[in-house]
Short mmCIF file of C-alpha atoms and ligand atoms in Angstrom, two decimals:
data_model
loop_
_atom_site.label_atom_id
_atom_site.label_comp_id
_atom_site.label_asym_id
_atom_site.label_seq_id
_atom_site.Cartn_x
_atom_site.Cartn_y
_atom_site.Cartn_z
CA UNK T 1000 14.62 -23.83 -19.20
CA UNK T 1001 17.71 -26.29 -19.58
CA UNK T 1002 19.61 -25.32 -16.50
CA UNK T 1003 16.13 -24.87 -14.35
CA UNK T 1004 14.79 -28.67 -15.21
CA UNK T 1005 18.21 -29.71 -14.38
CA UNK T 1006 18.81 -28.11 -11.06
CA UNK T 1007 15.27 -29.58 -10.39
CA UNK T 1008 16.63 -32.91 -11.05
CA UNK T 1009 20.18 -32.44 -9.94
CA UNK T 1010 18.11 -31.49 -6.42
CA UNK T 1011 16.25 -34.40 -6.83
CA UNK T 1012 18.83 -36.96 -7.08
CA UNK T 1013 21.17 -35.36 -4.19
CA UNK T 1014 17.87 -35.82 -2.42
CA UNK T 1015 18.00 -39.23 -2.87
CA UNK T 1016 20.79 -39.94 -1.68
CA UNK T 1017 20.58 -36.99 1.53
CA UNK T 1018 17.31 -39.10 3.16
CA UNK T 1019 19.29 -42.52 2.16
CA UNK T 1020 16.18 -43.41 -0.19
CA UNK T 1021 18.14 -44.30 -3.03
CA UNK T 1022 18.17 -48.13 -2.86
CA UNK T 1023 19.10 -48.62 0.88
CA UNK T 1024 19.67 -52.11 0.94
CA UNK T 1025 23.02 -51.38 -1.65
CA UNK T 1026 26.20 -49.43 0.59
CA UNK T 1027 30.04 -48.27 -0.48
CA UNK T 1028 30.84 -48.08 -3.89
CA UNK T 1029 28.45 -50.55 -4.91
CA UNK T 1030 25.51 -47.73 -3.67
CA UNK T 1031 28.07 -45.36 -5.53
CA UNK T 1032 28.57 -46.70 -8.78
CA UNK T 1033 24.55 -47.30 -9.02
CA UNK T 1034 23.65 -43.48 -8.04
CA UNK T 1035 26.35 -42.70 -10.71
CA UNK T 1036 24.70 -44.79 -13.44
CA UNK T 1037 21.32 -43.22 -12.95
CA UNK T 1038 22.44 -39.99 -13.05
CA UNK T 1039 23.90 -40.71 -16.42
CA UNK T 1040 21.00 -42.41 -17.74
CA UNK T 1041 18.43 -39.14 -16.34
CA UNK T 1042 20.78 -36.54 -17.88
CA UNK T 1043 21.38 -37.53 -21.31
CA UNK T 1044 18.77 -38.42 -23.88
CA UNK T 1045 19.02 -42.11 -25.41
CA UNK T 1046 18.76 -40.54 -29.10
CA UNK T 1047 18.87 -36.76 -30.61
CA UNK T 1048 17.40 -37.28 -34.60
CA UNK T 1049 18.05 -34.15 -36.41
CA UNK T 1050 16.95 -33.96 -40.62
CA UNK T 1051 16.65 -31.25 -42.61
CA UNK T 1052 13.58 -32.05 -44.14
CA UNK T 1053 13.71 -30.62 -48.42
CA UNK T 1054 10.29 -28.64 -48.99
CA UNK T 1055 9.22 -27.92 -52.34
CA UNK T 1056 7.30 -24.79 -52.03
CA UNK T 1057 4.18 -23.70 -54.14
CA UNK T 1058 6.07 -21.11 -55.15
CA UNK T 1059 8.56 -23.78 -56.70
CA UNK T 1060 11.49 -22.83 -54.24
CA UNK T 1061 12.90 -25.45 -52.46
CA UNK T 1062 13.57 -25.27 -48.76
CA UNK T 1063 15.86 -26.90 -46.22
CA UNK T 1064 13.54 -26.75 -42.64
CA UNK T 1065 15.36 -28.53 -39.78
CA UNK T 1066 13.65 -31.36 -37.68
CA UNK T 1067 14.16 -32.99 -34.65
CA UNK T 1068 13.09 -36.00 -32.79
CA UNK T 1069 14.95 -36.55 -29.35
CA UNK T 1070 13.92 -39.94 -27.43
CA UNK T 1071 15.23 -39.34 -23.81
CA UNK T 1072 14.50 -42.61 -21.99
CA UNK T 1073 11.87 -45.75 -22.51
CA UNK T 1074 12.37 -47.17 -19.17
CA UNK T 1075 8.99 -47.08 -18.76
CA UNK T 1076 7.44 -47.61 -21.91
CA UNK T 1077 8.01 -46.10 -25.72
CA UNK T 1078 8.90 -43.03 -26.40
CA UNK T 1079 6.07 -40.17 -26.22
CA UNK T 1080 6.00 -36.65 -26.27
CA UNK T 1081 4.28 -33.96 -29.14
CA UNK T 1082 5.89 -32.36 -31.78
CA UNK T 1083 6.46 -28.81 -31.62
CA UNK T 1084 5.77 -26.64 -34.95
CA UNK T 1085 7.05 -23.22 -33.90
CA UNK T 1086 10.02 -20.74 -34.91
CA UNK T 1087 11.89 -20.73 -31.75
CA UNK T 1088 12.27 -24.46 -31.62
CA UNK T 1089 16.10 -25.56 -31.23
CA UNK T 1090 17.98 -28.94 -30.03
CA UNK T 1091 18.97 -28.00 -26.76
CA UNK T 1092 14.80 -27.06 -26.34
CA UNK T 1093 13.80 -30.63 -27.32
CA UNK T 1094 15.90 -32.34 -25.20
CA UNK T 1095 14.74 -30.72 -22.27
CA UNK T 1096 10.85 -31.11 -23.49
CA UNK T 1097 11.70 -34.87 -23.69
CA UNK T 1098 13.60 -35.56 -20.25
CA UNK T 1099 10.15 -33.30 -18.92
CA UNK T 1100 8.32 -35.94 -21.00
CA UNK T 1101 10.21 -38.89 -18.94
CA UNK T 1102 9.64 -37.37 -15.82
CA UNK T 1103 5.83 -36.39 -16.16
CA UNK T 1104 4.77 -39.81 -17.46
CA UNK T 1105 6.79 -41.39 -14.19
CA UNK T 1106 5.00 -38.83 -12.29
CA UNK T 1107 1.66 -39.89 -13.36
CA UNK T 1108 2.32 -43.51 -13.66
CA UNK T 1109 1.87 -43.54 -17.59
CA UNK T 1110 3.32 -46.63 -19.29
CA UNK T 1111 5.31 -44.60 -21.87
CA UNK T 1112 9.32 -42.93 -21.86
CA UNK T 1113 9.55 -39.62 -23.01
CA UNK T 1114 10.65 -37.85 -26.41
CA UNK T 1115 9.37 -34.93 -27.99
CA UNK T 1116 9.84 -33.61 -31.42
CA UNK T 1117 10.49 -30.11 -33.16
CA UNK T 1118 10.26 -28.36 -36.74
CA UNK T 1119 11.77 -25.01 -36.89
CA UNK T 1120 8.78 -23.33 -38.74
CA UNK T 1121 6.07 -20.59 -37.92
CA UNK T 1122 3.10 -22.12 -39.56
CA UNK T 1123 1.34 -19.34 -40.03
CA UNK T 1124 3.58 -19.12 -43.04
CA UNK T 1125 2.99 -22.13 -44.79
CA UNK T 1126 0.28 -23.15 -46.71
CA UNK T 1127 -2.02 -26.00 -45.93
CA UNK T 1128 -0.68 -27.96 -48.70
CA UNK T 1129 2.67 -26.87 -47.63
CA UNK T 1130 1.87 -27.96 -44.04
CA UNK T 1131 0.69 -31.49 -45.20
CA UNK T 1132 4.22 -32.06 -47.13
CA UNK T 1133 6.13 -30.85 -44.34
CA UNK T 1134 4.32 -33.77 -41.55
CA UNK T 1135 4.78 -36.09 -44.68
CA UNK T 1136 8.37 -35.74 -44.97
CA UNK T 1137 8.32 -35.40 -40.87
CA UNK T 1138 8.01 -39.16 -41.00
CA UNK T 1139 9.25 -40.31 -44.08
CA UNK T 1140 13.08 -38.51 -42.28
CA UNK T 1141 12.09 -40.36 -38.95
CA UNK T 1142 10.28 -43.28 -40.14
CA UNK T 1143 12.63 -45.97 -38.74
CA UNK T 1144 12.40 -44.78 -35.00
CA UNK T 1145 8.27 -44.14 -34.70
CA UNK T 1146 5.69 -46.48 -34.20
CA UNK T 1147 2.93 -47.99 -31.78
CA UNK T 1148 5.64 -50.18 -29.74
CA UNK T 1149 8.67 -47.21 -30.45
CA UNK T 1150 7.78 -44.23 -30.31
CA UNK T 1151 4.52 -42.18 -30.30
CA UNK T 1152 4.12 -38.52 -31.03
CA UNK T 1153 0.97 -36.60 -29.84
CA UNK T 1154 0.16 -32.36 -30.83
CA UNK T 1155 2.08 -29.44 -28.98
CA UNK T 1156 2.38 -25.91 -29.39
CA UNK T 1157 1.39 -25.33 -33.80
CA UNK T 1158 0.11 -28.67 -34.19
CA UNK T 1159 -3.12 -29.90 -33.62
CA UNK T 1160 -5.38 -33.29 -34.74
CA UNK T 1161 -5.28 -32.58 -38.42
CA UNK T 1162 -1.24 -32.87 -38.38
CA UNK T 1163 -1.56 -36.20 -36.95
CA UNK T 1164 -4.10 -37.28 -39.18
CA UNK T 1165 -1.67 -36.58 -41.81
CA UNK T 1166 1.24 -37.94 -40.73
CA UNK T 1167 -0.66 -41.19 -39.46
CA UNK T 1168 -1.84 -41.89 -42.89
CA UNK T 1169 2.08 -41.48 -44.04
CA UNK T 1170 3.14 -43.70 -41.37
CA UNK T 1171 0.84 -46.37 -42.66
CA UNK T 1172 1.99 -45.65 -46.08
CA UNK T 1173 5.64 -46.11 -45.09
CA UNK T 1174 4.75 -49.29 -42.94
CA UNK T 1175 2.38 -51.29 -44.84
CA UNK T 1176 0.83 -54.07 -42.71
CA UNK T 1177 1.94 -53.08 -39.40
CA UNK T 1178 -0.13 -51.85 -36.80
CA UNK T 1179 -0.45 -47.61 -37.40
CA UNK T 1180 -4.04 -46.44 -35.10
CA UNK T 1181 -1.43 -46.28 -31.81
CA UNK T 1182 0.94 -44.89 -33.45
CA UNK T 1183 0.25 -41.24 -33.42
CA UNK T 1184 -2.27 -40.06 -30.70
CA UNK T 1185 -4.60 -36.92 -30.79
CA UNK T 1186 -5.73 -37.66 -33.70
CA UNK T 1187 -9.68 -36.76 -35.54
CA UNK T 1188 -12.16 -38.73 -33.73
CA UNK T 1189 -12.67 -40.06 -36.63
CA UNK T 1190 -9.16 -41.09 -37.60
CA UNK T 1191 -9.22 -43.23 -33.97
CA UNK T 1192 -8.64 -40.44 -31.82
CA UNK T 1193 -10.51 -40.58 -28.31
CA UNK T 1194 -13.22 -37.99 -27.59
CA UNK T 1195 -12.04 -35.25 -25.05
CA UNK T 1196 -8.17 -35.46 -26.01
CA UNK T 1197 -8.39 -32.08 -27.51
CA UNK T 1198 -9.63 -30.54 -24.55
CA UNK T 1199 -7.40 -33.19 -21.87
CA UNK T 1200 -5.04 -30.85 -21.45
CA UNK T 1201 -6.91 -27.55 -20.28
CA UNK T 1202 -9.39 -29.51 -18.11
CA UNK T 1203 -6.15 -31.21 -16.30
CA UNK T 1204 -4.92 -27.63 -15.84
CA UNK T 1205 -8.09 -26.67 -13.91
CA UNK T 1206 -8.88 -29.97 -12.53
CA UNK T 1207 -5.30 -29.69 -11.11
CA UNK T 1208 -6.43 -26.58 -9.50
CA UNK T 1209 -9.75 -27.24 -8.40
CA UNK T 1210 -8.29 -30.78 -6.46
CA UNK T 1211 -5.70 -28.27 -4.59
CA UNK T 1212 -8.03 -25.44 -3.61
CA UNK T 1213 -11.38 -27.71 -3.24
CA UNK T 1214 -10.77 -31.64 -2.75
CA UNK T 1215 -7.76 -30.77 -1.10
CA UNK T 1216 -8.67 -28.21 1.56
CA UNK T 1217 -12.01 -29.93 1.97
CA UNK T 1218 -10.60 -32.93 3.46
CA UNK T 1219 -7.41 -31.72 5.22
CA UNK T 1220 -8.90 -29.31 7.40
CA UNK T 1221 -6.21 -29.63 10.51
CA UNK T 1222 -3.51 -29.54 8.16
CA UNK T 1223 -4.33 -26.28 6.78
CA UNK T 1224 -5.27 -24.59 10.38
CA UNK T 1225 -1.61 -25.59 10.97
CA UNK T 1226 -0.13 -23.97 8.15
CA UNK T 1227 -2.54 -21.24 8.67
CA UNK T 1228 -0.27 -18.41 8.31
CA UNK T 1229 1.14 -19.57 4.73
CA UNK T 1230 -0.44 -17.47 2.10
CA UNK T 1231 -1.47 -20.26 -0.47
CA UNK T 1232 -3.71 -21.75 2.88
CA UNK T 1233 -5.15 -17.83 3.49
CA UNK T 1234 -5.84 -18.01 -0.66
CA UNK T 1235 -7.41 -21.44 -0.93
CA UNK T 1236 -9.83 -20.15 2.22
CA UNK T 1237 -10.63 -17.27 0.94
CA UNK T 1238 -12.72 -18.75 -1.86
CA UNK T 1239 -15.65 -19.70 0.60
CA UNK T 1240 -16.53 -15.50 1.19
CA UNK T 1241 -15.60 -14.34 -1.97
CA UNK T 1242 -14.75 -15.28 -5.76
CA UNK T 1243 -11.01 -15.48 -6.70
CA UNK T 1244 -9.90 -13.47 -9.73
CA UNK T 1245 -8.07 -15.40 -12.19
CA UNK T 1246 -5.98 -14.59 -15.54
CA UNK T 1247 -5.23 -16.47 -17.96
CA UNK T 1248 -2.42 -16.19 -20.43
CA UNK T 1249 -3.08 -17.49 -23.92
CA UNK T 1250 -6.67 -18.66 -25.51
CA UNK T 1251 -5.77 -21.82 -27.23
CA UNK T 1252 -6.12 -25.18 -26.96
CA UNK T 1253 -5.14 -25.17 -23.02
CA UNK T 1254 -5.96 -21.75 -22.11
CA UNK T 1255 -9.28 -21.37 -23.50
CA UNK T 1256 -10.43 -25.00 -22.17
CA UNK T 1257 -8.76 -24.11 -18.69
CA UNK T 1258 -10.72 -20.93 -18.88
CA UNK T 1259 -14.23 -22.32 -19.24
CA UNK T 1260 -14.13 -24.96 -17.07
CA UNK T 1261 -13.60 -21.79 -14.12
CA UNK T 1262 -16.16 -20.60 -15.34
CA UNK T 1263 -18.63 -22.67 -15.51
CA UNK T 1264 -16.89 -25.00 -11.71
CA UNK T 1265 -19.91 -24.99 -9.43
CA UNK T 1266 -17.33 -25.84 -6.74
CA UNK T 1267 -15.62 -22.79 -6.06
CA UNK T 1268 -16.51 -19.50 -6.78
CA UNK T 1269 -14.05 -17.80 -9.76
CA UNK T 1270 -13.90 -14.87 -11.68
CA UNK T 1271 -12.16 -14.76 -14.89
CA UNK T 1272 -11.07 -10.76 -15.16
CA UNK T 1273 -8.43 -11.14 -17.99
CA UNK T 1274 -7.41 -13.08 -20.75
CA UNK T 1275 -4.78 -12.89 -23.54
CA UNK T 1276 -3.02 -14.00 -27.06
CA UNK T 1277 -0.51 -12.90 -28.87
CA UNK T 1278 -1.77 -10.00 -29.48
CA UNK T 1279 -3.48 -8.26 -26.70
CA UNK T 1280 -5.02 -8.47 -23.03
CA UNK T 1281 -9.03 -8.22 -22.62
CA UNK T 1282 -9.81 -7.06 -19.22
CA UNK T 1283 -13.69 -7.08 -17.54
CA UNK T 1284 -13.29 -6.05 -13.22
CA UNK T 1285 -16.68 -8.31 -13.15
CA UNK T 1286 -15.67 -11.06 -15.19
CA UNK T 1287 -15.50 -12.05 -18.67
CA UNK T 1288 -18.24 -13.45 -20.97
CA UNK T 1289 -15.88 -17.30 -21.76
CA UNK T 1290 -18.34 -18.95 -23.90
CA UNK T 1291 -18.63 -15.77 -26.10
CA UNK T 1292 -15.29 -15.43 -26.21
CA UNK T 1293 -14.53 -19.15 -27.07
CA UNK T 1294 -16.85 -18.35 -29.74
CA UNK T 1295 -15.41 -15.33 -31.49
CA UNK T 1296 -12.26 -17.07 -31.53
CA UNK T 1297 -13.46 -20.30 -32.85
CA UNK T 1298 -14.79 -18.13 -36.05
CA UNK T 1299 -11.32 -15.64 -36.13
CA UNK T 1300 -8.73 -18.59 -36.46
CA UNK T 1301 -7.85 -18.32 -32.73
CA UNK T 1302 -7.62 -14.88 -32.44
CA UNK T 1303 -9.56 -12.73 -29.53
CA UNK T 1304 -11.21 -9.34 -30.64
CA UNK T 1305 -8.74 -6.72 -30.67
CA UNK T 1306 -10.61 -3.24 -30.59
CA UNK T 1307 -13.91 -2.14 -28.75
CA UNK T 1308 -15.72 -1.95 -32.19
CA UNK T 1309 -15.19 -5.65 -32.63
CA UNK T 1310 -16.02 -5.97 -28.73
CA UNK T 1311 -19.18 -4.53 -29.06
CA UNK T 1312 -20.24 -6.53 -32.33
CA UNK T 1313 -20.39 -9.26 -30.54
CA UNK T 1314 -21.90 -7.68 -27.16
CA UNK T 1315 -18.76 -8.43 -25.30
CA UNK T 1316 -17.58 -6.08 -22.18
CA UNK T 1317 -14.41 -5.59 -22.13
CA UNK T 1318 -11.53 -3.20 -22.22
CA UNK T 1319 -8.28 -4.04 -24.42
CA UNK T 1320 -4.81 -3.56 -23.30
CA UNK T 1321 -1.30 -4.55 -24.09
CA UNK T 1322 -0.59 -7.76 -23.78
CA UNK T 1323 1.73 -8.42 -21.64
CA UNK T 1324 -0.11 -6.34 -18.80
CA UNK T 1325 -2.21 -9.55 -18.05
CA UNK T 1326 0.98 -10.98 -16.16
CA UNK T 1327 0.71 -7.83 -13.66
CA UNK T 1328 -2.81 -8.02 -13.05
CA UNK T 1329 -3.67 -7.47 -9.13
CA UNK T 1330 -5.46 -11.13 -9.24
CA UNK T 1331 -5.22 -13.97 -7.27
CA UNK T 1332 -4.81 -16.40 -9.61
CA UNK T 1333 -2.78 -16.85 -12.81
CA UNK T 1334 -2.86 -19.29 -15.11
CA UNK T 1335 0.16 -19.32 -17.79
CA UNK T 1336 -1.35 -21.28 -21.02
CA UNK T 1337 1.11 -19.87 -23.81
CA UNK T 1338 5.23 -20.01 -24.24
CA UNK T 1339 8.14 -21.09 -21.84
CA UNK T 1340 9.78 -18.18 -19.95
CA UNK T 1341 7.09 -15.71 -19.87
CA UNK T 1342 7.95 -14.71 -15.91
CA UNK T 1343 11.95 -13.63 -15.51
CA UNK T 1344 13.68 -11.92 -13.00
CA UNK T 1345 12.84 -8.35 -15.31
CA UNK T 1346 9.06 -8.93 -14.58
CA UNK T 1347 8.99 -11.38 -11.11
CA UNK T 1348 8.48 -8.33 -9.07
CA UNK T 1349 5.71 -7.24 -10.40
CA UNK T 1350 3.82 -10.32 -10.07
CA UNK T 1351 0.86 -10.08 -7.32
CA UNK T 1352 -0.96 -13.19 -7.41
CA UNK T 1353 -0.40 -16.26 -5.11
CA UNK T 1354 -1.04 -19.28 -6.80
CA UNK T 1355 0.17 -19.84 -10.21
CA UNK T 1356 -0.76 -22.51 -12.27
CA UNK T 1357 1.58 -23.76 -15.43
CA UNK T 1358 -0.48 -24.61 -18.57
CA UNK T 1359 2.64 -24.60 -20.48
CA UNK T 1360 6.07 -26.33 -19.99
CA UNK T 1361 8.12 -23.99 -18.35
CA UNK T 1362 7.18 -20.34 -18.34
CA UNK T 1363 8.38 -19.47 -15.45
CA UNK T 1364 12.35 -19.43 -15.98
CA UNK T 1365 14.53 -20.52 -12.96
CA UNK T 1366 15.62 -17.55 -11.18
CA UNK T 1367 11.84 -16.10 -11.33
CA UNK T 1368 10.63 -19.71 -10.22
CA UNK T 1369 12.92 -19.50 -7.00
CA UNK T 1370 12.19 -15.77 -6.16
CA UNK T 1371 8.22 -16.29 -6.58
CA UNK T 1372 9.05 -19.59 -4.83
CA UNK T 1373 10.75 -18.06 -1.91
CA UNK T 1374 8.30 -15.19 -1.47
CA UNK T 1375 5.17 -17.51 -0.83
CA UNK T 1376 3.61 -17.97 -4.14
CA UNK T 1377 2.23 -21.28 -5.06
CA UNK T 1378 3.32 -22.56 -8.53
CA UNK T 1379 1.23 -25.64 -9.14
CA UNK T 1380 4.02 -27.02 -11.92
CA UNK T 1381 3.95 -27.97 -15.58
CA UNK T 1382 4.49 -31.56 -14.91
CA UNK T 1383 1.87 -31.81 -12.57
CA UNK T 1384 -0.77 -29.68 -14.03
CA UNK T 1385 -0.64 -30.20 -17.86
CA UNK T 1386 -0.12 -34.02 -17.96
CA UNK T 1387 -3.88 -34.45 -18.77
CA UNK T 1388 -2.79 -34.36 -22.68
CA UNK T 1389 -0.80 -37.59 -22.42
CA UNK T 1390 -3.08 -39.17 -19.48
CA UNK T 1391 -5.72 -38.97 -22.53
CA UNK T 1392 -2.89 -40.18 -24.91
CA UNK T 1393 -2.79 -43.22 -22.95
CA UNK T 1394 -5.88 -44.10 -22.99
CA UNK T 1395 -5.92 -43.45 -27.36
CA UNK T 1396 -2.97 -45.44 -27.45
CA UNK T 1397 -5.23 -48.08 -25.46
CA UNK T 1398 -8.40 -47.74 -27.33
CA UNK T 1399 -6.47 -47.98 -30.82
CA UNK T 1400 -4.84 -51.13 -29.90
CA UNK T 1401 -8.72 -52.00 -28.68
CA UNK T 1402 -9.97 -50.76 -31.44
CA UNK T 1403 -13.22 -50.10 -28.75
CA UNK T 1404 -13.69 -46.66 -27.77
CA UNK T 1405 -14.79 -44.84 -24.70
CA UNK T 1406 -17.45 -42.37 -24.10
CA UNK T 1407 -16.60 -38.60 -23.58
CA UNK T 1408 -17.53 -38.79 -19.55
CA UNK T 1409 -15.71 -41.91 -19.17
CA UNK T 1410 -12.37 -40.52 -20.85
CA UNK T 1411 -12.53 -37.27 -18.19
CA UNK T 1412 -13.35 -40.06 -15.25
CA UNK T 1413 -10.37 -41.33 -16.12
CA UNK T 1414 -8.46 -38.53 -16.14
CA UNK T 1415 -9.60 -37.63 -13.03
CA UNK T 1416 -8.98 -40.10 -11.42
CA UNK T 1417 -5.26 -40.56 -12.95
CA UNK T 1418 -4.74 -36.95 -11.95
CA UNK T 1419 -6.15 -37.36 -7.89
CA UNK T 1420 -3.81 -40.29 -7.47
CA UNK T 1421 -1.05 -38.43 -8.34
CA UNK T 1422 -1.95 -35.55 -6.31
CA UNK T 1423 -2.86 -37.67 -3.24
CA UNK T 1424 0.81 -39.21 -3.86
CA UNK T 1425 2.41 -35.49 -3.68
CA UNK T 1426 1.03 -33.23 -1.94
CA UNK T 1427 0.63 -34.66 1.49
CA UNK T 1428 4.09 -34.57 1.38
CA UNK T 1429 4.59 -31.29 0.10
CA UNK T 1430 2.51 -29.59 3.30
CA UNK T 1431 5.42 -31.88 5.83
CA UNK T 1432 8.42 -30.93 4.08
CA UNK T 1433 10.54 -28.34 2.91
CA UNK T 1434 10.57 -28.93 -0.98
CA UNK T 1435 8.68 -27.05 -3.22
CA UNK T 1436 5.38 -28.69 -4.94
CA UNK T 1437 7.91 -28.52 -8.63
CA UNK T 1438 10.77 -30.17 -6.07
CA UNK T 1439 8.28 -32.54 -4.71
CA UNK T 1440 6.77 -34.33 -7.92
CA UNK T 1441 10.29 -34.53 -9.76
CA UNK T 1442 11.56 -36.45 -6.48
CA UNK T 1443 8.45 -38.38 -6.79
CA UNK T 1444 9.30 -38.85 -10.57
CA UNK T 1445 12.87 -39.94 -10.20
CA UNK T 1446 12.49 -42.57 -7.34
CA UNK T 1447 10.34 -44.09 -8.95
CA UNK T 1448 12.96 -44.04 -12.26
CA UNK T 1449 15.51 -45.35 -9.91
CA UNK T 1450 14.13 -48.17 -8.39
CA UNK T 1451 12.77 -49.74 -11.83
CA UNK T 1452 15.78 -49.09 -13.41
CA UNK T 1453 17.49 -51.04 -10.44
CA UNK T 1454 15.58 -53.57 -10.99
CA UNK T 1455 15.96 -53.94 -14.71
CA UNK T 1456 19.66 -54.40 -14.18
CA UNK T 1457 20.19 -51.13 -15.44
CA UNK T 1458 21.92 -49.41 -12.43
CA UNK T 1459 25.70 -50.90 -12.40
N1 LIG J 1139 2.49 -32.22 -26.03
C1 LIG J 1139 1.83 -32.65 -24.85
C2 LIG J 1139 2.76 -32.52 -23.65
O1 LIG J 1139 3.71 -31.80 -23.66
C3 LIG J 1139 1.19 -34.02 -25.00
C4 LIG J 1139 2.11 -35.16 -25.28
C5 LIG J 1139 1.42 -36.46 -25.64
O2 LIG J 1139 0.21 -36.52 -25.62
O3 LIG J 1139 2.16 -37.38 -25.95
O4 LIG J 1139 2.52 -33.08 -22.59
#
């Protein structure tokens, strides 16, 4: 992940300076010096906080688990990115997760910077009341750099609305006085979270879908006759004759969401043949039963059924296999919803579909991103399609400091409409030039970076 985000933004910023968008009015060194201070400022994080945070154990050992919060830049706002539970999670990850944070919030036009924090745990192994003194001590190590106006952490991959609600309440422990509902977001509704923000980020993965092979193609007719020979265009038609078969990798929080809103889009025709966890693929040639699955899993801590007996139990048709077959599948669609890196150059071969969507930051690695890239498949990226978790972040931040709260329709209006402006911004220009649509939106991103930074005084 760390040297693909930074080619991206390496390209980026040489494509600044190639089309002479990079403040044009500035020339010589003085153009120079400015284009060398923002590179600076885009490729190094403002802060890395590492702690090892001292966990007393039920079983009365005491552990060492290490911690880190990494704020990247607040040019546009505080800090804000989630916090990462999960056993793989390492420095060099969370920096990178935080400059993506930067970038997708200047995408998207979200008044916050980026960070993003880590704890090197599988939390499967902990107990609840293990869990609860780990987010305690999360903030009591970090206490000093959170907060509503600082920095605001959100869920990501092993954390989830009761984690905030915990560390919230420590927050306002530590902070007596101060204002605490904004600083945390995805929180319980009934802590001050907003209703939808658990599902924001799946419905932003299909909605990001559905504007590119519905709105889209609906109203840019000549544009697509023109590019009629491109096999994204000869995809996105397709779906008027017959229904597009779609995969989806990983049934949590994002996949699972993504997954029924395909199912149940009266816009375009889909059919959801395979889905997966970490633990197997469930296959059905005439599509799966969603809601039934969505159910099983809500009642088996996340898990899908894993063997026909269990299948059949519960009257769903399916056949199991491994799970990493889903990636494989002959389908047109594929939408990644589980762990960075899942498509390398060992498996990019084998991939058949032609438009990939990325429900999670990076799982496509670089080298599989330019060979899938170069042979015509459409990757609709991370930081365009899974921003809907801090688009609805926003707007808890906003209704916490409000303390008035939207209705569930008009938090996904919202969204919506955050999400369409940024695709109407992008993707115009991705059908007239030669970047990719990843290439496009970090360009996008980092203009935008530039000029404010210009004219904050920043770029001397
Ligand atoms: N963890 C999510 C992300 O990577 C959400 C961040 C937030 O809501 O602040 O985009």
């Amino acid at each position: 992940m760390t040297s693909k985000m930074e080619s991206v933004i390496q390209k980026s910023l040489s494509a600044l300076l190639d089309e002479n968008i990079f403040l044009p009015k500035l020339n010589g060194s003085t153009r120079q010096r400015a284009y060398q201070s923002l590179v600076s400022i885009l490729s190094t994080p403002n802060h890395v906080n590492k702690s090892f945070l001292r966990i007393s154990l039920e079983n009365g050992r005491v552990i060492r688990i290490p911690a880190f919060r990494v704020q990247h830049n607040n040019t546009l706002g505080p800090y804000k990115g989630g916090i990462r539970f999960h056993e793989s999670v390492n420095e060099d990850e969370v920096v990178n997760l935080a400059k993506l944070m930067t970038l997708k919030n200047a995408l998207h036009d979200v008044p916050f910077g980026g960070g993003k924090g880590g704890v090197v745990i599988n939390p499967r192994e902990f107990s609840e009341k293990e869990l609860n003194l780990i987010c305690k001590k999360y903030v009591h190590y970090f206490s000093d750099s959170l907060g509503t106006e600082k920095d605001i952490p959100a869920p990501d991959i092993g954390t989830g609305e009761r984690e905030m609600d915990w560390m919230m309440a420590e927050f306002k422990s530590i902070h007596p006085g101060e204002t605490y509902r904004g600083s945390f977001t995805g929180k319980s509704i009934m802590n001050g979270g907003s209703l939808g923000r658990r599902e924001a980020t799946g419905k932003g993965v299909y909605y990001s879908y559905k504007y590119l092979l519905y709105d889209f193609v609906e109203n840019n007719k000549s544009l697509l006759d023109k590019n009629s020979d491109n096999p994204f265009v000869q995809t996105a038609l397709s779906h008027r004759n017959r229904a597009l078969t779609i995969a989806v990798q990983g049934f949590g929080n994002v996949g699972s969401v993504a997954a029924l809103e395909a199912y149940r889009c009266a816009y375009l025709q889909n059919k959801i043949v395979a889905v997966s966890d970490r633990n197997i693929t469930l296959y059905n040639d005439d599509g799966l039963d969603i809601p039934a699955l969505i159910h099983y899993t809500n009642e088996h801590e996340g898990d899908l059924p894993t063997d026909q007996t269990e299948l059949s139990k519960h009257d769903i048709k399916a056949t199991v296999q491994d799970r990493d077959d889903l990636l494989e599948l002959d389908v047109d669609v594929l939408f990644l919803a589980a762990l960075e890196d899942q498509i390398h150059t060992k498996n990019q071969k084998n991939i058949k579909s032609t438009i990939i969507v990325e429900g999670a930051n990076a799982p496509i690695t670089q080298e599989a991103d330019k060979y899938l890239t170069d042979n015509g498949v459409l990757i609709i990226p991370d930081i365009l399609a899974n921003a809907g978790g801090v688009i609805v972040s926003y707007l808890e931040w906003m209704q916490g400091r409000e303390t008035q709260f939207y209705k569930e329709e008009e938090v996904f209006d919202l969204l919506y409409d955050k999400m369409s402006t940024t695709f109407e911004t992008v993707l115009p220009k991705f059908f007239s030039d030669l970047f990719s649509l990843r290439q496009n939106c970090y360009n996008h991103s980092v203009m935008k970076l530039s000029t404010i930074l210009y004219r904050q005084g920043k770029l001397y």
